[in-house]
XYZ file of C-alpha atoms in Angstrom:
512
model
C 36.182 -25.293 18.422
C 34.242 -24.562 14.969
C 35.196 -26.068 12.095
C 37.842 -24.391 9.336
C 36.719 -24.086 5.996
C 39.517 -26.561 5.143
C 37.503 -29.794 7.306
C 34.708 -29.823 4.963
C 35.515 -30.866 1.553
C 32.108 -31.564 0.197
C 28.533 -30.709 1.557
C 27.934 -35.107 1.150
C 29.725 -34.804 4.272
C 27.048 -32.926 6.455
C 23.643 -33.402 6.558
C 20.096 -32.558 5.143
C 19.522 -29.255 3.412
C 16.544 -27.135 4.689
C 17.113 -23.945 2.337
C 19.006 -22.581 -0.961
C 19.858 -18.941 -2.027
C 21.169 -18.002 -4.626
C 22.984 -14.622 -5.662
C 25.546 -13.421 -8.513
C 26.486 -17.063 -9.564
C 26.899 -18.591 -6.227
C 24.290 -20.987 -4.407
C 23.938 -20.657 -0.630
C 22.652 -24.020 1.019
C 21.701 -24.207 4.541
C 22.090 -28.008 5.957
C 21.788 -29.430 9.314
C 23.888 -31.347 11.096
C 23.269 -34.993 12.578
C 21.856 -34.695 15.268
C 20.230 -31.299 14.342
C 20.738 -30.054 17.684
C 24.172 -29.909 16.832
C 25.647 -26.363 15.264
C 24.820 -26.163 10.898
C 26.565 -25.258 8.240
C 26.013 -23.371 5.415
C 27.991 -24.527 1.996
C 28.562 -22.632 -1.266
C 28.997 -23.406 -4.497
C 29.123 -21.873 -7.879
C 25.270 -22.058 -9.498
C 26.399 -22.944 -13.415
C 27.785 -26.013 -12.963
C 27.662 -26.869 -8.827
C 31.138 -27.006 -7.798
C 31.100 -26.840 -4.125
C 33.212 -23.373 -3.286
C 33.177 -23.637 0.597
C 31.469 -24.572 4.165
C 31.126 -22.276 7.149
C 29.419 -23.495 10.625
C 26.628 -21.980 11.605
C 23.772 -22.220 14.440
C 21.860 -25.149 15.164
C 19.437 -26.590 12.586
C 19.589 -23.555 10.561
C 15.859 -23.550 8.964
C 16.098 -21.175 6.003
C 19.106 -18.996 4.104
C 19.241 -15.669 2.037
C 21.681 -13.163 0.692
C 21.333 -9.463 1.156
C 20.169 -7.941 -2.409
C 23.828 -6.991 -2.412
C 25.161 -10.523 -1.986
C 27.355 -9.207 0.512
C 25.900 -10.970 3.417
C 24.244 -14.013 4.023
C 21.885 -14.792 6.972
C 20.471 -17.576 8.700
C 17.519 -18.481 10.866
C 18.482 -21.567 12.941
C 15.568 -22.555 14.500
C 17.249 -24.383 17.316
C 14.734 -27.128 17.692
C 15.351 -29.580 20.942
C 15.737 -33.459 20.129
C 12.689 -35.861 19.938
C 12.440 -36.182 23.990
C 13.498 -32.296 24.891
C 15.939 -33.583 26.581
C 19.138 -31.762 24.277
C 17.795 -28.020 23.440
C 20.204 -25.733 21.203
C 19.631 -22.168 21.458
C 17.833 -20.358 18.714
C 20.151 -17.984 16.604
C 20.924 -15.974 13.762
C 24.129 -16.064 11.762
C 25.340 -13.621 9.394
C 28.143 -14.678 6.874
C 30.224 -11.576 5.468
C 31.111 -12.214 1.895
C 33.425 -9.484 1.788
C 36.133 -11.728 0.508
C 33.862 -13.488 -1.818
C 32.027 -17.256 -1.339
C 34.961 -19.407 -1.952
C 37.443 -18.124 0.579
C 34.383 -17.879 3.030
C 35.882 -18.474 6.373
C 34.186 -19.343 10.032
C 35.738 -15.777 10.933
C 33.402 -14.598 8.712
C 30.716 -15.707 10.342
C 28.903 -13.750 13.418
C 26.079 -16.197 14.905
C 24.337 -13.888 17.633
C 21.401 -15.837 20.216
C 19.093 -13.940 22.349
C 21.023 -14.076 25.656
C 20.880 -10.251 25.832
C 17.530 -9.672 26.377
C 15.321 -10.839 29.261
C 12.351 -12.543 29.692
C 10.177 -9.982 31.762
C 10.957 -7.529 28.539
C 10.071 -9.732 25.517
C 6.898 -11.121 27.309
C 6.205 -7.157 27.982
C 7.088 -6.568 24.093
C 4.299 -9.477 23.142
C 6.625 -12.473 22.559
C 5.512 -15.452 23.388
C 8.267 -17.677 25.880
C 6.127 -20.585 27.741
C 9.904 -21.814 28.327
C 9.439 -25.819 28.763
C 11.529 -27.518 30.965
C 13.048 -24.171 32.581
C 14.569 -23.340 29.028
C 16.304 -20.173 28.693
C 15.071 -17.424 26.523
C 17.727 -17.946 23.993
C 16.618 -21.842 23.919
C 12.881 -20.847 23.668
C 13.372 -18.808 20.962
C 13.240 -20.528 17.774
C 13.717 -18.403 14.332
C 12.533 -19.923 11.346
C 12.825 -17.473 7.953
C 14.528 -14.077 7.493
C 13.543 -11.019 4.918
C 16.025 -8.578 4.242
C 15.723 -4.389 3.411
C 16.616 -3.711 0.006
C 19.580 -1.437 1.090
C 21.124 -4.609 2.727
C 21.575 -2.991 5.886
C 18.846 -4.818 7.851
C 17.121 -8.116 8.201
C 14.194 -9.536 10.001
C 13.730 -12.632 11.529
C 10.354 -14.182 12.599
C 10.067 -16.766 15.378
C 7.091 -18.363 14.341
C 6.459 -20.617 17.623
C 7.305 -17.319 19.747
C 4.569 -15.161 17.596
C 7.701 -12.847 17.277
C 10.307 -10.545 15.388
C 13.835 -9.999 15.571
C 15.573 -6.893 14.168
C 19.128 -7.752 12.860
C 22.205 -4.381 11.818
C 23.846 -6.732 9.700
C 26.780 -4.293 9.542
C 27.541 -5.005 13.151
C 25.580 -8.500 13.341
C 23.652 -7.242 16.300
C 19.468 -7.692 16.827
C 18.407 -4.440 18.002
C 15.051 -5.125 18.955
C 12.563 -8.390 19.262
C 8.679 -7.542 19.255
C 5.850 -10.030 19.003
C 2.885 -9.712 16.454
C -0.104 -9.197 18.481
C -2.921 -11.415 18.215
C -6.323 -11.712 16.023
C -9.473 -11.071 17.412
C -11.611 -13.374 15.426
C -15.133 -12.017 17.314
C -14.633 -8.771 15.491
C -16.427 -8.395 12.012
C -14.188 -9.243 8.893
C -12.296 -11.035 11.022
C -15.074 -14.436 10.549
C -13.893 -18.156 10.517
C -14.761 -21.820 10.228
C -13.825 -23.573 13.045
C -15.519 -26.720 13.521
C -14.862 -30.302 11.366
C -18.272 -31.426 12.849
C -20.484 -28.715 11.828
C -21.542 -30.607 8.427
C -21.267 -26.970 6.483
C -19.259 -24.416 5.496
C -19.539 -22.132 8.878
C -17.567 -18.613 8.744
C -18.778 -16.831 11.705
C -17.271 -14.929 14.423
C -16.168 -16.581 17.480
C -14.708 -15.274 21.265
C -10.943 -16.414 20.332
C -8.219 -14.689 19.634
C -5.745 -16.023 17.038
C -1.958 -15.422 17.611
C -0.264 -14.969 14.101
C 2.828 -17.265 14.174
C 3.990 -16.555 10.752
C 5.518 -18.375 9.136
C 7.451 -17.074 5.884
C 7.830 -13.481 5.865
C 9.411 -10.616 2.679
C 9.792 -6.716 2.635
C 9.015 -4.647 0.275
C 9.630 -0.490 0.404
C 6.814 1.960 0.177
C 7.059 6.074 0.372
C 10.928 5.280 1.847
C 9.595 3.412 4.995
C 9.983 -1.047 5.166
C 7.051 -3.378 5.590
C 7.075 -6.705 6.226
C 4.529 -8.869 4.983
C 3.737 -11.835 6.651
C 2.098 -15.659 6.034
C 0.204 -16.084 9.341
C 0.280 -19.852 9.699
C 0.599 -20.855 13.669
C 2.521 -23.596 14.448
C 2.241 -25.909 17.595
C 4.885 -27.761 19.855
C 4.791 -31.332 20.188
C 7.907 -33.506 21.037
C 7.687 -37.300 20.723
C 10.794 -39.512 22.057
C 11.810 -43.010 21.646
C 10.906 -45.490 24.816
C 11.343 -49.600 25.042
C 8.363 -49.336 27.830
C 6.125 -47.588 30.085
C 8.801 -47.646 32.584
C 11.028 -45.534 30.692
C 9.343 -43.039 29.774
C 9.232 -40.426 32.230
C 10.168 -37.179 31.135
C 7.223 -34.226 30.921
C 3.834 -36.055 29.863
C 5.700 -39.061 30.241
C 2.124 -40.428 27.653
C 3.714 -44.036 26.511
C 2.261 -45.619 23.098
C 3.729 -48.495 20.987
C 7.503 -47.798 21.596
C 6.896 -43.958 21.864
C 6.621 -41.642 24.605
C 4.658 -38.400 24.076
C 7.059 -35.442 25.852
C 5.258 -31.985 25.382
C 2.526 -30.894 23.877
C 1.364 -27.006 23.631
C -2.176 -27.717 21.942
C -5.471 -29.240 23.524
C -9.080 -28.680 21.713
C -11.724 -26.196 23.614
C -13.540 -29.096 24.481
C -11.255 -31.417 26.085
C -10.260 -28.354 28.477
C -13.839 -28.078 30.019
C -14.824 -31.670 29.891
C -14.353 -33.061 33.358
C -13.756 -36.565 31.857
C -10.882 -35.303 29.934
C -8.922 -31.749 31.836
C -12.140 -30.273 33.719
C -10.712 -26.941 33.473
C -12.508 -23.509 33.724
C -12.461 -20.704 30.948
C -13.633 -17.839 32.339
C -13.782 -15.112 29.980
C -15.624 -11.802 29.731
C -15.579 -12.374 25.431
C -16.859 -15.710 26.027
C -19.591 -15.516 28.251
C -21.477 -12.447 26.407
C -21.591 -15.376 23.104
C -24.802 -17.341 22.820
C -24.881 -20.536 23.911
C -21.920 -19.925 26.845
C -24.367 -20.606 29.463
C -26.688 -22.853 28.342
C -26.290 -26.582 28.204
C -29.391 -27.643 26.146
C -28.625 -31.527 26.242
C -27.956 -31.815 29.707
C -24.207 -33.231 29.255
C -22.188 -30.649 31.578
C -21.038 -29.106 28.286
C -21.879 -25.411 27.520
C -23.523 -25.409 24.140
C -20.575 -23.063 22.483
C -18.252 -25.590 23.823
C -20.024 -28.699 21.836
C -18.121 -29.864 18.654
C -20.377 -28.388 16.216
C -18.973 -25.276 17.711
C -16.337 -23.976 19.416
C -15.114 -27.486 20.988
C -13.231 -28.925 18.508
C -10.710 -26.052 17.561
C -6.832 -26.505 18.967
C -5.800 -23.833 20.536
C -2.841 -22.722 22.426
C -2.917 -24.795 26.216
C 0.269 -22.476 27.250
C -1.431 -18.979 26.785
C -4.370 -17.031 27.943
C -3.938 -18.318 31.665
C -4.908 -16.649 34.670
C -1.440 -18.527 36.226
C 0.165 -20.540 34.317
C 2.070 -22.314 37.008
C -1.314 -24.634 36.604
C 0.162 -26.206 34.175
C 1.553 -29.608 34.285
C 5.375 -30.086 33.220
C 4.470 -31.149 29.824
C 2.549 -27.992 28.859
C -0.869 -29.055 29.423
C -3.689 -28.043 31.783
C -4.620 -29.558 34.776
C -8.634 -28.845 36.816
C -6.911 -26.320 38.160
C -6.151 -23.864 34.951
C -8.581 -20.900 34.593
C -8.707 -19.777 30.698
C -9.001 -15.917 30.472
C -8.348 -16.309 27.066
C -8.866 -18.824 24.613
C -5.579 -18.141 21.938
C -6.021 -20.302 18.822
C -3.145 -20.707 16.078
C -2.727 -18.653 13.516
C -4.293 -16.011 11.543
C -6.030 -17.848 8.576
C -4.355 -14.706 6.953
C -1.569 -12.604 5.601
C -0.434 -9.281 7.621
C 1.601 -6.644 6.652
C 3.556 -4.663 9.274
C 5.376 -1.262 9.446
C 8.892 -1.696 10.724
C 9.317 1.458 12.271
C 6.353 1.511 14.728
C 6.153 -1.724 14.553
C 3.067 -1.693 14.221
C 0.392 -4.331 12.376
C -0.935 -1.502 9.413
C -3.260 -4.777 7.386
C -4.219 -8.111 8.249
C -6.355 -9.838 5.363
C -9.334 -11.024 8.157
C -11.975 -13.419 7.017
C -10.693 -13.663 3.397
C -8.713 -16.269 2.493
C -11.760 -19.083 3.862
C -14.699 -16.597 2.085
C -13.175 -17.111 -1.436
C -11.864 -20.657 -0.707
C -15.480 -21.373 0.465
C -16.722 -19.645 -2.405
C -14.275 -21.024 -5.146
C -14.144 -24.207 -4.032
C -17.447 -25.306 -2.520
C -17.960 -27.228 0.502
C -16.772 -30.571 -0.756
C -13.027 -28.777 -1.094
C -13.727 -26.085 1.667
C -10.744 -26.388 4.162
C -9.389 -29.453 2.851
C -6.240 -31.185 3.703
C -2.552 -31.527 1.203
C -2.840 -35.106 0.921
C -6.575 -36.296 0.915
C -9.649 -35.041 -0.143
C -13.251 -34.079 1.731
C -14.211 -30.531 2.776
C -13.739 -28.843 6.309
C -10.824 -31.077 7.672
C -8.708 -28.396 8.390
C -11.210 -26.077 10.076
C -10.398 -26.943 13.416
C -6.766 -26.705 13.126
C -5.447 -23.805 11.112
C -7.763 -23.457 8.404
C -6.252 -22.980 5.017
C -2.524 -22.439 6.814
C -0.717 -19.536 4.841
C 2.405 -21.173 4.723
C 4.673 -19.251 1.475
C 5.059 -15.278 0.788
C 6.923 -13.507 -1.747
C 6.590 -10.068 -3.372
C 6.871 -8.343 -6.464
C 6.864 -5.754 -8.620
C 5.108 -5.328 -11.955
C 4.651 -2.153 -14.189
C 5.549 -0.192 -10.776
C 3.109 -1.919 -8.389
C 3.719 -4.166 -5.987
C 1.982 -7.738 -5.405
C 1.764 -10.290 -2.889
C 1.280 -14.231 -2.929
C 0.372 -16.356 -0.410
C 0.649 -19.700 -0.950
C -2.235 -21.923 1.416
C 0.016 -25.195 2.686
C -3.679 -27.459 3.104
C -6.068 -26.779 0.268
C -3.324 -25.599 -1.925
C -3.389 -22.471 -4.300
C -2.258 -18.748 -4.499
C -3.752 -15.797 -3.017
C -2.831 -12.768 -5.295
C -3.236 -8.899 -3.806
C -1.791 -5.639 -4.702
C -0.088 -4.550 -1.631
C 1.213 -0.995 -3.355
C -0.588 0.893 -0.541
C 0.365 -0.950 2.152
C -2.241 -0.012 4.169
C -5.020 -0.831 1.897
C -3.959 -3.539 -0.367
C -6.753 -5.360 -2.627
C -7.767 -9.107 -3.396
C -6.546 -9.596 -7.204
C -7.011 -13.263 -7.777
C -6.665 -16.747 -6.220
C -5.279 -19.453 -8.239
C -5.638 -23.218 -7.037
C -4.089 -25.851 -10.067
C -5.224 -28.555 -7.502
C -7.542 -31.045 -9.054
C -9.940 -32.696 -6.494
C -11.897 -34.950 -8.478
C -8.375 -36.938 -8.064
C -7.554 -38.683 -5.067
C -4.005 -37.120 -3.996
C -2.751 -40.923 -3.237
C -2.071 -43.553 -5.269
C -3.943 -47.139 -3.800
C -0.132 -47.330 -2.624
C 0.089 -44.028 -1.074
C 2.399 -42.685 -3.361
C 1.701 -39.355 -4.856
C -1.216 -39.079 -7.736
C -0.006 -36.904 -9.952
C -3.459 -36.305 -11.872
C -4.308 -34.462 -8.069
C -1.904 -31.762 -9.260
C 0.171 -29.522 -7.208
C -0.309 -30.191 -3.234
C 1.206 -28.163 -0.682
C 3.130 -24.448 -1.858
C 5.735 -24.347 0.845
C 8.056 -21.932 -0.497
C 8.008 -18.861 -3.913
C 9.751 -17.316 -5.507
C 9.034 -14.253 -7.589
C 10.929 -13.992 -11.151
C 10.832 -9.966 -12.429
C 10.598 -9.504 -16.388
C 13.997 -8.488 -16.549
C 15.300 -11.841 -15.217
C 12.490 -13.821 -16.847
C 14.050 -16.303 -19.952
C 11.055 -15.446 -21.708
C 10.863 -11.988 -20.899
C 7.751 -12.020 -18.771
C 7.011 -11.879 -14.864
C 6.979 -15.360 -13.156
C 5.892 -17.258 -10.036
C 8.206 -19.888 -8.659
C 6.392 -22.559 -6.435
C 7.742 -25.338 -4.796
C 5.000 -28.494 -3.810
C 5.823 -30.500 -0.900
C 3.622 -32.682 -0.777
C 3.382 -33.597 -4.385
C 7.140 -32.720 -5.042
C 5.946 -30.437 -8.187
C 7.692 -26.949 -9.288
C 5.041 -25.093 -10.624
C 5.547 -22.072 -12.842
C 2.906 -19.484 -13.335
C 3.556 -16.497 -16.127
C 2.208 -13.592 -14.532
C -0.296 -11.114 -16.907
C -1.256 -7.759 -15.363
C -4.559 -6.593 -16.077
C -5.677 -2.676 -14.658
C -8.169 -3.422 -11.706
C -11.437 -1.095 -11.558
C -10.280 1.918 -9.139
């Protein structure tokens, strides 16, 4: 039976907080519970001088909380993430808290937490969401959502499922989801669409390559334009990998059943191009059409059984996706990785490198920001910073993962047009566009307070603070009117470094 208001006296009694809102005087908190796979709460209390108002249960591991622009609702996204060894997986939901009644008579009747039971695999898969379901998991289980956007009329919010490349439509009204569709994937051999893949190339490398990129975003806003909703999207990607507790080899048996210094490696969804090829490694086949018209697909110039746009200086050291882009996925072992008998159709890498901005009518992907977030790091930064990671220095580290990893999002508005910002997780530093026209928003300004002639760490690992900030993981956009000193701001929260930053924002007219 859920919990009454009345059984939680303080939020010290629950467990970490993941997320804070906060609307008309009240703060919002979303907190786990121990274990996380265990249902959440959400507590509220009043934002002058933090007395705690009330609890109400929620989903499991609920991953990030916001009120309606109306502060009549608040929503959710529990992610629903299984325990260390997959072997306890909470379904994935979506609570909505009516405030009707106010924050500190909030009730568990008050809240509606809704899963995904109602819709079926064949149809999602057929709408583009991605469900590689480990371990026979149900839809509902595989489905993970991570941060929610609402419409300005508070009638609506969105959730994305960042590990299922997906949306989720939500009537708050009736706390129903309407529709789930996925986000389509990048083709990164198309023109403007260029990136760096390779952390053995020895250069800053932005080319096209025969992968396609499935967006994953992670945080996500709306904004209105000509009285239609877009959502606007940080395309991050975001891989699976589930590492439990084992005293021995013996004991460790479940999926990849990999055993390592008291640890046993459970599931893992990513594998680099080169491993899946390499006969000493998977000796899988990829078998692509996009691939083999590329350069270098057939020939093997030193003699190693290694096509040459397979070698690390190329294509073989980017991660990408070992679930997806099968000819039968059934060859998969029960761990999610290939075995010799896989046949790649596809190679699907993580993320974007980009923001996106999609219509939520059609549904339909209306801008995607290509090639430009690495051109103007590459160009701003140089090679030595190119592509470098949150918490150490030296160029092109991150090109074989994600790249620069658009982790944060926010909009706003100033002197009637609107503008996004991006915050890049790895190298660190704002991307700035005017997103007005959402079909043709422009490049305004990036913005990187990062200092890398300072080593992030401390000889004792702690945090450097002459590095600056390290790691924007979440924004938030201040308007003039709400400003203290009467101008726009930018909010931005550092994880790594465990900075605030605050940016005051100055418009200038761009050339037309």
């Amino acid at each position: 039976m859920a919990a009454a208001r009345s059984d939680v006296a303080s939020a010290s009694d629950l467990g970490p907080a993941n997320s804070i809102s906060v609307s008309n005087g009240v703060l919002a908190v979303a907190i786990e519970a121990d274990p996380k796979t265990d249902p959440g709460y959400v507590a509220f209390y009043q934002s002058a001088d933090g007395s705690f108002l009330s609890a109400v249960q929620v989903g499991a591991l609920p991953d990030m909380v916001t009120f309606s622009p109306d502060g009549q609702f608040v929503v959710t996204a529990n992610e629903g993430e299984p325990n260390d060894d997959y072997s306890v997986d909470p379904e994935g939901s979506i609570s909505v808290i009516n405030l009707t009644g106010g924050a500190a008579s909030a009730l568990d009747a008050d809240v509606a937490t809704v899963s995904f039971g109602s819709f079926s695999a064949a149809d999602l898969q057929a709408a583009g969401v991605r469900l590689p379901r480990p371990f026979g998991a149900t839809v509902s289980q595989d489905m993970e959502p991570e941060y929610i956007a609402v419409s300005a009329d508070s009638t609506t919010a969105w959730a994305a499922m960042q590990e299922n490349s997906a949306f989720a439509e939500i009537d708050l009204a009736t706390a129903t989801i309407t529709s789930v569709w996925g986000t389509g994937t990048k083709d990164f051999s198309l023109p403007g669409n260029e990136a760096d893949v390779s952390n053995r190339d020895d250069t800053v490398y932005i080319a096209n390559w025969p992968v396609q990129g499935l967006l994953m975003p992670d945080s996500i806003a709306s904004y209105s334009y000509a009285g239609k909703t877009y959502l606007i999207t940080a395309n991050e990607g975001d891989g699976r990998e589930y590492i439990g507790e084992a005293a021995d080899a013996a004991s460790c048996t479940r999926g990849l059943a990999d055993f390592d210094d008291g640890e046993c490696l459970v599931y893992l969804d990513e594998i680099r191009i080169r491993d899946i090829v390499d006969a000493g490694e998977v000796g899988a086949s990829i078998d692509s059409a996009a691939v083999n018209r590329y350069a270098g697909s057939q020939t093997d110039t030193d003699g190693d059984g290694i096509a040459d746009i397979f070698e690390n200086e190329n294509l073989g050291r980017l991660k990408v996706i070992a679930t997806e882009g099968l000819a039968d996925p059934s060859c998969l072992n029960a761990g999610g990785q290939p075995t010799a008998a896989c046949v790649y159709e596809t190679l699907i890498a993580y993320g974007g490198r980009s923001f996106s901005i999609f219509d939520t009518e059609s549904q339909r992907r209306v801008f995607d920001s290509g090639s430009d977030f690495e051109v103007v790091t590459a160009d701003r930064l140089g090679p030595d910073a190119f592509n470098a990671t949150n918490d150490a220095n030296g160029g092109d580290d991150r090109s074989d993962d994600k790249g620069p990893e658009p982790e944060a999002i926010t909009v706003g508005t100033i002197n009637g047009r609107t503008y996004a910002f991006i915050g890049l997780e790895r190298v660190g530093g704002i991307m700035v566009y005017d997103v007005s026209e959402p079909e043709s928003p422009r490049f305004v300004q990036y913005i990187n307070p990062r200092d890398f002639s300072e080593d992030p760490q401390n000889p004792d690992d702690s945090y450097n603070p002459a590095a600056g900030d390290l790691g924007p993981e979440g924004m938030v956009f201040v308007p003039a009117a709400d400003s203290p000193n009467g101008a726009p701001l930018l909010l931005v929260g550092n994880e790594i470094s465990g900075t605030t930053a605050i940016f005051q924002i100055t418009v200038s007219e761009l050339a037309r």
